Structures are given as structure tokens and as C-alpha cells.
Amino acid sequence: MARQITLYAAKVCPFAHRTELALAEVGAQFTRYEIDLGNKPEWYASKINPASKVPAIAYGGPIVPADQPSPDSTKLVESLILNEFIGDLFPASSLLPSSPVERAKARFFIDTFSNQFSPPYISFLLRGDSKEALFAALKAQQDLLVQNGNKKFAVNDDFTIADAAVLPFFARFETVLSNDLGAYEEGEGKQVLNTLATEPKYKIFWDYFQKLKSRESFKKTYWPVSLRSILPITKSSERWRTGGGVGGDETHTGAIARSKTEVEGLKVYQGNSRYDVCVQNVDGVQCIFFGDTFVR
């Protein structure tokens, strides 16, 4: 039987969402503590995760308030590692495939997603680069579904670590593009989604995505930020298009506000090859951020 679990997460962060999904899938009893990524508690880095990132888990030890973590609990970090750990804790759940071959396929599915989908997605979003590279990346993910036997999910008929790894990102991809948030031409985000939803050559991927979204675990753990009051990034904001590459420690400045006036002085640091885009409320202003490290 698993000991006490405390999850430190953030609703805007897809990496944290991966682990919350996994916990929900296995039916784990756990305490959830929301970390404000724009104003992290002083104790978080010293007592939970020296890298000051989410997700993190405090496992075992006495039951204490989440903001007063016990030194007797084991602190574990990194979403993909945590999800395999959860699968080990709950072997009957099938989150971590029992077959060595299927475990390898699950890890390769995740690796393909990380290396092929994220770079063209961010290039399209932040610089308005060609959407064709994005379609090619999604086609590569679809090809793996076919190679794995076109099962119900990524590697078999059970929801596994592979599915938990990609769903939070695909969900945010849909949310961002459906609201036309990006440096691409106006309306192009919705066109991309329409192509994926209607063209036969993407049917396998789109059907797979719909099945993932229908999971109760997803419905309980995804909190899309209301985007009704904000405007999309426009191509006129050259800082989004000329800020250099999208890897390493590049710095991007800019934000989306509820008016056409940009919020000046907002610096968003993207590091650790984290390519996701999140929406966060900072000082009453809805802003788009990248990755999980936000500073003013």
C-alpha cells in the first residue's frame, strides 16, 4: 500500500499536469498543493525541489500540512520519472506497462513527442513559422500509433505513461490555437485545428486525441484558463518574432493584456528545453508564458 503522497503542482503547467493525470488514473489518494509559479513560496526550493520547478512529490513520512513538509518524507521530481514511480506504486493500474517491449514503446512514444513536436509548435506559435513542420510532427506521432498496432491508446488498450505524457500538451495546443494566440496570421491557429479534425490523413491522430480528452482523469485535472478577455499576440509585436532561437536560455519579453497595450518589462525565461506555452494571471493581467519559470 502506498504511503502518503503530497503533489506540488500548478494548474497552468503541463509537466505538473502529467503527474496529476497519472495519480488520478491510478486512483491514488493524495494531497495537492498549488504552487504559484509567479510567486513561489520561499520554502519550496529548500524543502521540496532545489530546482524550484513543478511537479514534485513528497512521499511517505508523517501527515503534515503541505506547506510545512516533513524532512522524513522522500522528495521526488521530474514528471516522467514521477509517472513511472506512480506506475510502480500501483502496478495493477497498467499505467506502466508490464511488458518490457511495451514499456520501451511507451518511452519511445514520449521521446518522439519531445523531440519532434515541441520545436515546430513553438516556432509556429512564437515566430509564425510554417505550419507544415507542425503537421509533419503530428504525422510522426500518428505513425507510431499505427506502428504500435492502432490500439485504443499509444501502445496498447490501456492508458499508460505515454498517454499521460502527451495529453497535457495536446490539450494546451488545442486551447491556444482555438483562441488564435500566436505570432502567426490571424485565423491560422483555428485553420490548423480544422485541418487536423477534418482531413482523413490525420484521422487516427485526431481520434486518439479525442479519446484521451474523454478520460475522467483529464476532465478532473484540466483547468483551461478563461481566454475571453485577452487578445492574441499579433505579428506587429516584433519582439515575439526576433527574440532569437527557442532553445537554451533565450529571453523573450512581452505579454498579452486585456487591452492592446503591451505589458512592458515582463521577462519570460525559457530553459531546460521546456517548450510549452502557459497562460497565467499576474497582477490582474492575463499573460502568456513559456515553460514553468516566470519572473517579473
PDB file of C-alpha atoms in Angstrom:
ATOM      1  CA  MET A   1       0.000   0.000   0.000  1.00  0.00           C
ATOM      2  CA  ALA A   2       1.339   3.424  -0.955  1.00  0.00           C
ATOM      3  CA  ARG A   3       2.299   5.803   1.802  1.00  0.00           C
ATOM      4  CA  GLN A   4       1.108   9.395   1.966  1.00  0.00           C
ATOM      5  CA  ILE A   5       1.618  11.411  -1.208  1.00  0.00           C
ATOM      6  CA  THR A   6       1.702  15.189  -1.494  1.00  0.00           C
ATOM      7  CA  LEU A   7       1.796  16.604  -5.009  1.00  0.00           C
ATOM      8  CA  TYR A   8       3.152  20.092  -5.621  1.00  0.00           C
ATOM      9  CA  ALA A   9       1.701  21.310  -8.906  1.00  0.00           C
ATOM     10  CA  ALA A  10       0.447  24.313 -10.858  1.00  0.00           C
ATOM     11  CA  LYS A  11      -2.699  24.339 -12.953  1.00  0.00           C
ATOM     12  CA  VAL A  12      -1.020  26.168 -15.820  1.00  0.00           C
ATOM     13  CA  CYS A  13       1.907  23.759 -16.061  1.00  0.00           C
ATOM     14  CA  PRO A  14       1.621  20.779 -18.438  1.00  0.00           C
ATOM     15  CA  PHE A  15       4.505  18.992 -16.748  1.00  0.00           C
ATOM     16  CA  ALA A  16       2.684  19.058 -13.427  1.00  0.00           C
ATOM     17  CA  HIS A  17      -0.495  18.057 -15.230  1.00  0.00           C
ATOM     18  CA  ARG A  18       1.238  14.883 -16.420  1.00  0.00           C
ATOM     19  CA  THR A  19       1.726  13.707 -12.851  1.00  0.00           C
ATOM     20  CA  GLU A  20      -1.676  14.791 -11.614  1.00  0.00           C
ATOM     21  CA  LEU A  21      -3.196  12.836 -14.509  1.00  0.00           C
ATOM     22  CA  ALA A  22      -1.205   9.762 -13.525  1.00  0.00           C
ATOM     23  CA  LEU A  23      -2.319   9.981  -9.908  1.00  0.00           C
ATOM     24  CA  ALA A  24      -5.931  10.372 -10.983  1.00  0.00           C
ATOM     25  CA  GLU A  25      -5.653   7.412 -13.371  1.00  0.00           C
ATOM     26  CA  VAL A  26      -4.429   5.026 -10.674  1.00  0.00           C
ATOM     27  CA  GLY A  27      -6.955   6.285  -8.146  1.00  0.00           C
ATOM     28  CA  ALA A  28      -4.303   7.410  -5.682  1.00  0.00           C
ATOM     29  CA  GLN A  29      -5.236   9.287  -2.539  1.00  0.00           C
ATOM     30  CA  PHE A  30      -3.036  12.345  -2.376  1.00  0.00           C
ATOM     31  CA  THR A  31      -2.824  15.906  -1.145  1.00  0.00           C
ATOM     32  CA  ARG A  32      -2.484  18.552  -3.833  1.00  0.00           C
ATOM     33  CA  TYR A  33      -0.738  21.853  -3.177  1.00  0.00           C
ATOM     34  CA  GLU A  34      -0.890  24.630  -5.775  1.00  0.00           C
ATOM     35  CA  ILE A  35       2.377  26.459  -6.407  1.00  0.00           C
ATOM     36  CA  ASP A  36       2.086  29.973  -7.783  1.00  0.00           C
ATOM     37  CA  LEU A  37       4.801  29.918 -10.440  1.00  0.00           C
ATOM     38  CA  GLY A  38       4.996  33.693 -10.476  1.00  0.00           C
ATOM     39  CA  ASN A  39       5.480  33.889  -6.714  1.00  0.00           C
ATOM     40  CA  LYS A  40       6.860  30.619  -5.401  1.00  0.00           C
ATOM     41  CA  PRO A  41       6.944  30.097  -1.632  1.00  0.00           C
ATOM     42  CA  GLU A  42      10.344  30.714  -0.080  1.00  0.00           C
ATOM     43  CA  TRP A  43      10.381  27.237   1.462  1.00  0.00           C
ATOM     44  CA  TYR A  44       9.713  25.399  -1.797  1.00  0.00           C
ATOM     45  CA  ALA A  45      13.268  25.275  -3.185  1.00  0.00           C
ATOM     46  CA  SER A  46      14.925  24.488   0.129  1.00  0.00           C
ATOM     47  CA  LYS A  47      12.445  21.878   1.358  1.00  0.00           C
ATOM     48  CA  ILE A  48      10.956  20.314  -1.783  1.00  0.00           C
ATOM     49  CA  ASN A  49      12.810  20.905  -5.062  1.00  0.00           C
ATOM     50  CA  PRO A  50      16.130  22.789  -5.246  1.00  0.00           C
ATOM     51  CA  ALA A  51      15.413  23.477  -8.939  1.00  0.00           C
ATOM     52  CA  SER A  52      12.207  25.237  -7.823  1.00  0.00           C
ATOM     53  CA  LYS A  53      10.142  23.518 -10.533  1.00  0.00           C
ATOM     54  CA  VAL A  54       6.891  21.570 -10.555  1.00  0.00           C
ATOM     55  CA  PRO A  55       5.821  18.851 -10.340  1.00  0.00           C
ATOM     56  CA  ALA A  56       7.299  17.424  -7.189  1.00  0.00           C
ATOM     57  CA  ILE A  57       6.094  14.778  -4.765  1.00  0.00           C
ATOM     58  CA  ALA A  58       6.736  14.372  -1.048  1.00  0.00           C
ATOM     59  CA  TYR A  59       6.344  10.647  -0.420  1.00  0.00           C
ATOM     60  CA  GLY A  60       5.955   8.969   2.946  1.00  0.00           C
ATOM     61  CA  GLY A  61       6.746  10.498   6.302  1.00  0.00           C
ATOM     62  CA  PRO A  62       4.140  11.846   8.701  1.00  0.00           C
ATOM     63  CA  ILE A  63       0.971  13.526   7.534  1.00  0.00           C
ATOM     64  CA  VAL A  64       1.680  17.252   7.848  1.00  0.00           C
ATOM     65  CA  PRO A  65       0.428  20.450   6.191  1.00  0.00           C
ATOM     66  CA  ALA A  66       1.753  20.607   2.635  1.00  0.00           C
ATOM     67  CA  ASP A  67       3.375  23.976   3.266  1.00  0.00           C
ATOM     68  CA  GLN A  68       5.241  22.502   6.237  1.00  0.00           C
ATOM     69  CA  PRO A  69       6.860  19.464   4.583  1.00  0.00           C
ATOM     70  CA  SER A  70       8.486  16.904   6.830  1.00  0.00           C
ATOM     71  CA  PRO A  71      12.197  16.134   6.420  1.00  0.00           C
ATOM     72  CA  ASP A  72      11.208  12.486   6.880  1.00  0.00           C
ATOM     73  CA  SER A  73       9.381  12.346   3.551  1.00  0.00           C
ATOM     74  CA  THR A  74      11.208  11.496   0.328  1.00  0.00           C
ATOM     75  CA  LYS A  75      11.193  14.302  -2.234  1.00  0.00           C
ATOM     76  CA  LEU A  76      10.893  13.229  -5.868  1.00  0.00           C
ATOM     77  CA  VAL A  77      10.833  15.401  -9.006  1.00  0.00           C
ATOM     78  CA  GLU A  78      10.506  15.444 -12.825  1.00  0.00           C
ATOM     79  CA  SER A  79       7.212  14.458 -14.419  1.00  0.00           C
ATOM     80  CA  LEU A  80       8.340  11.462 -16.464  1.00  0.00           C
ATOM     81  CA  ILE A  81      10.235   9.975 -13.521  1.00  0.00           C
ATOM     82  CA  LEU A  82       7.290  10.601 -11.215  1.00  0.00           C
ATOM     83  CA  ASN A  83       4.851   8.921 -13.584  1.00  0.00           C
ATOM     84  CA  GLU A  84       6.947   5.761 -13.751  1.00  0.00           C
ATOM     85  CA  PHE A  85       7.218   5.864  -9.955  1.00  0.00           C
ATOM     86  CA  ILE A  86       3.425   6.079  -9.690  1.00  0.00           C
ATOM     87  CA  GLY A  87       3.127   3.156 -12.093  1.00  0.00           C
ATOM     88  CA  ASP A  88       5.441   1.133  -9.856  1.00  0.00           C
ATOM     89  CA  LEU A  89       3.385   2.040  -6.781  1.00  0.00           C
ATOM     90  CA  PHE A  90       0.169   0.935  -8.472  1.00  0.00           C
ATOM     91  CA  PRO A  91       1.111  -1.994 -10.751  1.00  0.00           C
ATOM     92  CA  ALA A  92      -2.481  -3.138 -11.153  1.00  0.00           C
ATOM     93  CA  SER A  93      -3.338   0.131 -12.880  1.00  0.00           C
ATOM     94  CA  SER A  94      -1.426  -0.662 -16.124  1.00  0.00           C
ATOM     95  CA  LEU A  95      -0.087   2.912 -16.132  1.00  0.00           C
ATOM     96  CA  LEU A  96       3.375   1.400 -16.509  1.00  0.00           C
ATOM     97  CA  PRO A  97       3.081  -1.491 -18.979  1.00  0.00           C
ATOM     98  CA  SER A  98       4.117  -4.844 -17.546  1.00  0.00           C
ATOM     99  CA  SER A  99       5.703  -5.913 -20.831  1.00  0.00           C
ATOM    100  CA  PRO A 100       9.315  -4.728 -21.327  1.00  0.00           C
ATOM    101  CA  VAL A 101       8.556  -4.266 -25.025  1.00  0.00           C
ATOM    102  CA  GLU A 102       5.543  -2.046 -24.345  1.00  0.00           C
ATOM    103  CA  ARG A 103       7.484  -0.060 -21.748  1.00  0.00           C
ATOM    104  CA  ALA A 104      10.140   0.591 -24.384  1.00  0.00           C
ATOM    105  CA  LYS A 105       7.466   1.609 -26.896  1.00  0.00           C
ATOM    106  CA  ALA A 106       5.915   3.970 -24.358  1.00  0.00           C
ATOM    107  CA  ARG A 107       9.246   5.651 -23.702  1.00  0.00           C
ATOM    108  CA  PHE A 108       9.937   5.972 -27.419  1.00  0.00           C
ATOM    109  CA  PHE A 109       6.492   7.492 -27.983  1.00  0.00           C
ATOM    110  CA  ILE A 110       7.346  10.131 -25.360  1.00  0.00           C
ATOM    111  CA  ASP A 111      10.797  10.708 -26.820  1.00  0.00           C
ATOM    112  CA  THR A 112       9.351  11.230 -30.298  1.00  0.00           C
ATOM    113  CA  PHE A 113       6.873  13.742 -28.946  1.00  0.00           C
ATOM    114  CA  SER A 114       9.551  15.688 -27.043  1.00  0.00           C
ATOM    115  CA  ASN A 115      11.964  15.872 -29.948  1.00  0.00           C
ATOM    116  CA  GLN A 116       9.623  16.248 -32.921  1.00  0.00           C
ATOM    117  CA  PHE A 117       6.501  18.075 -31.763  1.00  0.00           C
ATOM    118  CA  SER A 118       7.722  20.732 -29.340  1.00  0.00           C
ATOM    119  CA  PRO A 119      10.230  22.649 -31.552  1.00  0.00           C
ATOM    120  CA  PRO A 120       7.939  23.232 -34.575  1.00  0.00           C
ATOM    121  CA  TYR A 121       4.980  24.010 -32.305  1.00  0.00           C
ATOM    122  CA  ILE A 122       6.877  26.775 -30.549  1.00  0.00           C
ATOM    123  CA  SER A 123       8.359  28.070 -33.811  1.00  0.00           C
ATOM    124  CA  PHE A 124       4.855  28.319 -35.261  1.00  0.00           C
ATOM    125  CA  LEU A 125       3.461  29.905 -32.135  1.00  0.00           C
ATOM    126  CA  LEU A 126       6.159  32.444 -31.401  1.00  0.00           C
ATOM    127  CA  ARG A 127       7.540  33.269 -34.822  1.00  0.00           C
ATOM    128  CA  GLY A 128       4.718  32.359 -37.162  1.00  0.00           C
ATOM    129  CA  ASP A 129       6.923  29.801 -38.907  1.00  0.00           C
ATOM    130  CA  SER A 130       5.441  27.338 -41.358  1.00  0.00           C
ATOM    131  CA  LYS A 131       2.732  25.096 -40.011  1.00  0.00           C
ATOM    132  CA  GLU A 132       3.886  22.301 -42.303  1.00  0.00           C
ATOM    133  CA  ALA A 133       6.619  21.264 -39.857  1.00  0.00           C
ATOM    134  CA  LEU A 134       3.956  21.107 -37.159  1.00  0.00           C
ATOM    135  CA  PHE A 135       1.763  18.856 -39.297  1.00  0.00           C
ATOM    136  CA  ALA A 136       4.776  16.644 -40.044  1.00  0.00           C
ATOM    137  CA  ALA A 137       5.479  16.263 -36.326  1.00  0.00           C
ATOM    138  CA  LEU A 138       1.889  15.256 -35.588  1.00  0.00           C
ATOM    139  CA  LYS A 139       2.001  12.838 -38.513  1.00  0.00           C
ATOM    140  CA  ALA A 140       5.125  11.259 -36.978  1.00  0.00           C
ATOM    141  CA  GLN A 141       3.221  10.771 -33.728  1.00  0.00           C
ATOM    142  CA  GLN A 142       0.328   9.273 -35.670  1.00  0.00           C
ATOM    143  CA  ASP A 143       2.706   6.911 -37.479  1.00  0.00           C
ATOM    144  CA  LEU A 144       3.744   5.488 -34.116  1.00  0.00           C
ATOM    145  CA  LEU A 145       0.095   4.829 -33.263  1.00  0.00           C
ATOM    146  CA  VAL A 146      -0.140   2.813 -36.474  1.00  0.00           C
ATOM    147  CA  GLN A 147       3.152   1.013 -35.876  1.00  0.00           C
ATOM    148  CA  ASN A 148       2.015   0.067 -32.385  1.00  0.00           C
ATOM    149  CA  GLY A 149      -0.992  -1.714 -33.856  1.00  0.00           C
ATOM    150  CA  ASN A 150      -3.512   1.133 -33.849  1.00  0.00           C
ATOM    151  CA  LYS A 151      -4.591   0.220 -30.346  1.00  0.00           C
ATOM    152  CA  LYS A 152      -7.010   2.238 -28.272  1.00  0.00           C
ATOM    153  CA  PHE A 153      -4.169   4.267 -26.780  1.00  0.00           C
ATOM    154  CA  ALA A 154      -0.498   4.927 -27.535  1.00  0.00           C
ATOM    155  CA  VAL A 155       0.987   1.462 -27.017  1.00  0.00           C
ATOM    156  CA  ASN A 156      -1.904  -0.817 -26.043  1.00  0.00           C
ATOM    157  CA  ASP A 157      -5.542  -0.700 -24.998  1.00  0.00           C
ATOM    158  CA  ASP A 158      -4.711   0.813 -21.597  1.00  0.00           C
ATOM    159  CA  PHE A 159      -3.928   4.416 -20.694  1.00  0.00           C
ATOM    160  CA  THR A 160      -0.188   4.437 -19.956  1.00  0.00           C
ATOM    161  CA  ILE A 161       2.676   6.773 -19.165  1.00  0.00           C
ATOM    162  CA  ALA A 162       2.898   7.533 -22.895  1.00  0.00           C
ATOM    163  CA  ASP A 163      -0.622   8.956 -22.981  1.00  0.00           C
ATOM    164  CA  ALA A 164      -0.169  10.864 -19.724  1.00  0.00           C
ATOM    165  CA  ALA A 165       2.981  12.463 -21.113  1.00  0.00           C
ATOM    166  CA  VAL A 166       1.431  13.938 -24.260  1.00  0.00           C
ATOM    167  CA  LEU A 167      -2.161  14.749 -23.311  1.00  0.00           C
ATOM    168  CA  PRO A 168      -1.449  17.902 -21.235  1.00  0.00           C
ATOM    169  CA  PHE A 169       0.488  19.393 -24.141  1.00  0.00           C
ATOM    170  CA  PHE A 170      -2.006  18.488 -26.847  1.00  0.00           C
ATOM    171  CA  ALA A 171      -4.791  19.954 -24.691  1.00  0.00           C
ATOM    172  CA  ARG A 172      -2.984  23.266 -24.321  1.00  0.00           C
ATOM    173  CA  PHE A 173      -2.094  23.186 -28.005  1.00  0.00           C
ATOM    174  CA  GLU A 174      -5.817  22.997 -28.787  1.00  0.00           C
ATOM    175  CA  THR A 175      -6.722  25.717 -26.284  1.00  0.00           C
ATOM    176  CA  VAL A 176      -4.095  28.147 -27.556  1.00  0.00           C
ATOM    177  CA  LEU A 177      -4.774  27.597 -31.253  1.00  0.00           C
ATOM    178  CA  SER A 178      -8.551  27.648 -30.887  1.00  0.00           C
ATOM    179  CA  ASN A 179      -8.196  31.123 -29.385  1.00  0.00           C
ATOM    180  CA  ASP A 180      -5.746  32.152 -32.140  1.00  0.00           C
ATOM    181  CA  LEU A 181      -2.993  33.015 -29.687  1.00  0.00           C
ATOM    182  CA  GLY A 182       0.250  33.249 -31.598  1.00  0.00           C
ATOM    183  CA  ALA A 183       2.503  35.199 -33.933  1.00  0.00           C
ATOM    184  CA  TYR A 184       1.007  33.510 -36.974  1.00  0.00           C
ATOM    185  CA  GLU A 185      -1.555  35.099 -39.282  1.00  0.00           C
ATOM    186  CA  GLU A 186      -4.940  35.732 -37.714  1.00  0.00           C
ATOM    187  CA  GLY A 187      -7.182  32.701 -38.108  1.00  0.00           C
ATOM    188  CA  GLU A 188      -4.331  30.317 -38.869  1.00  0.00           C
ATOM    189  CA  GLY A 189      -4.480  28.622 -35.483  1.00  0.00           C
ATOM    190  CA  LYS A 190      -8.102  27.662 -35.999  1.00  0.00           C
ATOM    191  CA  GLN A 191      -7.273  26.532 -39.532  1.00  0.00           C
ATOM    192  CA  VAL A 192      -4.641  24.142 -38.170  1.00  0.00           C
ATOM    193  CA  LEU A 193      -7.162  22.587 -35.792  1.00  0.00           C
ATOM    194  CA  ASN A 194      -9.764  22.350 -38.541  1.00  0.00           C
ATOM    195  CA  THR A 195      -7.287  20.564 -40.798  1.00  0.00           C
ATOM    196  CA  LEU A 196      -6.466  18.046 -38.079  1.00  0.00           C
ATOM    197  CA  ALA A 197     -10.138  17.477 -37.324  1.00  0.00           C
ATOM    198  CA  THR A 198     -11.362  17.089 -40.907  1.00  0.00           C
ATOM    199  CA  GLU A 199      -8.605  15.777 -43.154  1.00  0.00           C
ATOM    200  CA  PRO A 200      -8.588  11.960 -43.411  1.00  0.00           C
ATOM    201  CA  LYS A 201      -4.791  11.730 -43.242  1.00  0.00           C
ATOM    202  CA  TYR A 202      -4.873  12.973 -39.637  1.00  0.00           C
ATOM    203  CA  LYS A 203      -7.937  10.991 -38.555  1.00  0.00           C
ATOM    204  CA  ILE A 204      -6.021   8.451 -36.475  1.00  0.00           C
ATOM    205  CA  PHE A 205      -4.265  11.183 -34.505  1.00  0.00           C
ATOM    206  CA  TRP A 206      -7.421  13.238 -34.035  1.00  0.00           C
ATOM    207  CA  ASP A 207      -9.473  10.235 -32.892  1.00  0.00           C
ATOM    208  CA  TYR A 208      -6.708   9.334 -30.451  1.00  0.00           C
ATOM    209  CA  PHE A 209      -6.711  12.866 -29.038  1.00  0.00           C
ATOM    210  CA  GLN A 210     -10.491  12.793 -28.592  1.00  0.00           C
ATOM    211  CA  LYS A 211     -10.249   9.509 -26.693  1.00  0.00           C
ATOM    212  CA  LEU A 212      -7.635  10.983 -24.408  1.00  0.00           C
ATOM    213  CA  LYS A 213      -9.791  14.022 -23.655  1.00  0.00           C
ATOM    214  CA  SER A 214     -12.746  11.804 -22.784  1.00  0.00           C
ATOM    215  CA  ARG A 215     -10.908  10.304 -19.805  1.00  0.00           C
ATOM    216  CA  GLU A 216     -12.414  11.228 -16.455  1.00  0.00           C
ATOM    217  CA  SER A 217      -8.909  11.792 -15.149  1.00  0.00           C
ATOM    218  CA  PHE A 218      -8.415  14.529 -17.736  1.00  0.00           C
ATOM    219  CA  LYS A 219     -11.759  16.183 -17.089  1.00  0.00           C
ATOM    220  CA  LYS A 220     -10.943  16.352 -13.372  1.00  0.00           C
ATOM    221  CA  THR A 221      -7.445  17.755 -13.786  1.00  0.00           C
ATOM    222  CA  TYR A 222      -7.531  20.259 -16.667  1.00  0.00           C
ATOM    223  CA  TRP A 223      -8.405  23.834 -15.823  1.00  0.00           C
ATOM    224  CA  PRO A 224      -8.182  25.818 -19.065  1.00  0.00           C
ATOM    225  CA  VAL A 225      -7.712  29.464 -18.183  1.00  0.00           C
ATOM    226  CA  SER A 226     -10.516  31.679 -19.430  1.00  0.00           C
ATOM    227  CA  LEU A 227      -9.256  33.436 -22.537  1.00  0.00           C
ATOM    228  CA  ARG A 228     -12.305  35.536 -23.259  1.00  0.00           C
ATOM    229  CA  SER A 229     -10.789  38.792 -22.009  1.00  0.00           C
ATOM    230  CA  ILE A 230      -7.407  38.686 -23.718  1.00  0.00           C
ATOM    231  CA  LEU A 231      -6.170  39.486 -27.187  1.00  0.00           C
ATOM    232  CA  PRO A 232      -3.888  37.308 -29.276  1.00  0.00           C
ATOM    233  CA  ILE A 233      -0.234  38.039 -29.839  1.00  0.00           C
ATOM    234  CA  THR A 234      -0.041  39.977 -33.067  1.00  0.00           C
ATOM    235  CA  LYS A 235       2.587  39.864 -35.765  1.00  0.00           C
ATOM    236  CA  SER A 236       3.230  43.559 -35.165  1.00  0.00           C
ATOM    237  CA  SER A 237       4.976  42.706 -31.922  1.00  0.00           C
ATOM    238  CA  GLU A 238       8.422  42.195 -33.381  1.00  0.00           C
ATOM    239  CA  ARG A 239       9.886  41.088 -30.070  1.00  0.00           C
ATOM    240  CA  TRP A 240       7.988  37.822 -30.395  1.00  0.00           C
ATOM    241  CA  ARG A 241       9.450  37.269 -33.851  1.00  0.00           C
ATOM    242  CA  THR A 242      13.044  38.421 -33.480  1.00  0.00           C
ATOM    243  CA  GLY A 243      13.920  37.272 -29.986  1.00  0.00           C
ATOM    244  CA  GLY A 244      16.361  34.652 -31.218  1.00  0.00           C
ATOM    245  CA  GLY A 245      16.076  30.899 -31.034  1.00  0.00           C
ATOM    246  CA  VAL A 246      13.659  28.979 -28.896  1.00  0.00           C
ATOM    247  CA  GLY A 247      16.089  26.740 -27.044  1.00  0.00           C
ATOM    248  CA  GLY A 248      18.546  27.083 -24.199  1.00  0.00           C
ATOM    249  CA  ASP A 249      18.195  30.209 -22.101  1.00  0.00           C
ATOM    250  CA  GLU A 250      16.814  32.630 -24.656  1.00  0.00           C
ATOM    251  CA  THR A 251      14.905  35.525 -23.116  1.00  0.00           C
ATOM    252  CA  HIS A 252      11.645  36.786 -24.541  1.00  0.00           C
ATOM    253  CA  THR A 253       9.866  39.938 -23.448  1.00  0.00           C
ATOM    254  CA  GLY A 254       6.200  40.675 -23.959  1.00  0.00           C
ATOM    255  CA  ALA A 255       2.743  39.707 -22.819  1.00  0.00           C
ATOM    256  CA  ILE A 256      -0.867  39.608 -23.791  1.00  0.00           C
ATOM    257  CA  ALA A 257      -3.065  42.044 -21.912  1.00  0.00           C
ATOM    258  CA  ARG A 258      -6.764  42.751 -21.834  1.00  0.00           C
ATOM    259  CA  SER A 259      -6.133  45.833 -23.970  1.00  0.00           C
ATOM    260  CA  LYS A 260      -3.927  46.439 -26.987  1.00  0.00           C
ATOM    261  CA  THR A 261      -1.274  47.980 -24.754  1.00  0.00           C
ATOM    262  CA  GLU A 262       1.536  45.521 -24.181  1.00  0.00           C
ATOM    263  CA  VAL A 263       2.716  44.928 -20.651  1.00  0.00           C
ATOM    264  CA  GLU A 264       6.262  46.256 -20.568  1.00  0.00           C
ATOM    265  CA  GLY A 265       9.062  44.797 -18.504  1.00  0.00           C
ATOM    266  CA  LEU A 266       7.790  41.230 -18.331  1.00  0.00           C
ATOM    267  CA  LYS A 267      10.663  38.828 -18.845  1.00  0.00           C
ATOM    268  CA  VAL A 268       9.973  35.186 -19.521  1.00  0.00           C
ATOM    269  CA  TYR A 269      12.885  32.800 -19.356  1.00  0.00           C
ATOM    270  CA  GLN A 270      12.657  29.567 -21.262  1.00  0.00           C
ATOM    271  CA  GLY A 271      15.166  26.945 -20.174  1.00  0.00           C
ATOM    272  CA  ASN A 272      15.698  23.234 -19.783  1.00  0.00           C
ATOM    273  CA  SER A 273      14.289  22.627 -23.275  1.00  0.00           C
ATOM    274  CA  ARG A 274      10.790  23.326 -21.988  1.00  0.00           C
ATOM    275  CA  TYR A 275       8.760  24.491 -24.936  1.00  0.00           C
ATOM    276  CA  ASP A 276       5.245  24.750 -23.590  1.00  0.00           C
ATOM    277  CA  VAL A 277       3.130  27.874 -23.516  1.00  0.00           C
ATOM    278  CA  CYS A 278       1.009  28.565 -20.468  1.00  0.00           C
ATOM    279  CA  VAL A 279      -1.441  31.287 -19.555  1.00  0.00           C
ATOM    280  CA  GLN A 280      -1.141  32.805 -16.104  1.00  0.00           C
ATOM    281  CA  ASN A 281      -2.749  35.692 -14.264  1.00  0.00           C
ATOM    282  CA  VAL A 282      -0.131  38.091 -12.894  1.00  0.00           C
ATOM    283  CA  ASP A 283      -1.172  41.212 -11.026  1.00  0.00           C
ATOM    284  CA  GLY A 284      -4.589  41.087 -12.649  1.00  0.00           C
ATOM    285  CA  VAL A 285      -3.244  40.835 -16.190  1.00  0.00           C
ATOM    286  CA  GLN A 286      -3.608  37.705 -18.287  1.00  0.00           C
ATOM    287  CA  CYS A 287      -0.220  36.882 -19.776  1.00  0.00           C
ATOM    288  CA  ILE A 288       1.255  34.115 -21.878  1.00  0.00           C
ATOM    289  CA  PHE A 289       4.330  32.384 -20.517  1.00  0.00           C
ATOM    290  CA  PHE A 290       6.674  29.706 -21.743  1.00  0.00           C
ATOM    291  CA  GLY A 291       7.778  26.736 -19.694  1.00  0.00           C
ATOM    292  CA  ASP A 292       7.373  26.839 -15.937  1.00  0.00           C
ATOM    293  CA  THR A 293       9.659  29.668 -14.801  1.00  0.00           C
ATOM    294  CA  PHE A 294       8.117  33.121 -14.762  1.00  0.00           C
ATOM    295  CA  VAL A 295       9.686  36.298 -13.373  1.00  0.00           C
ATOM    296  CA  ARG A 296       8.764  39.954 -13.469  1.00  0.00           C
TER     297      ARG A 296
END
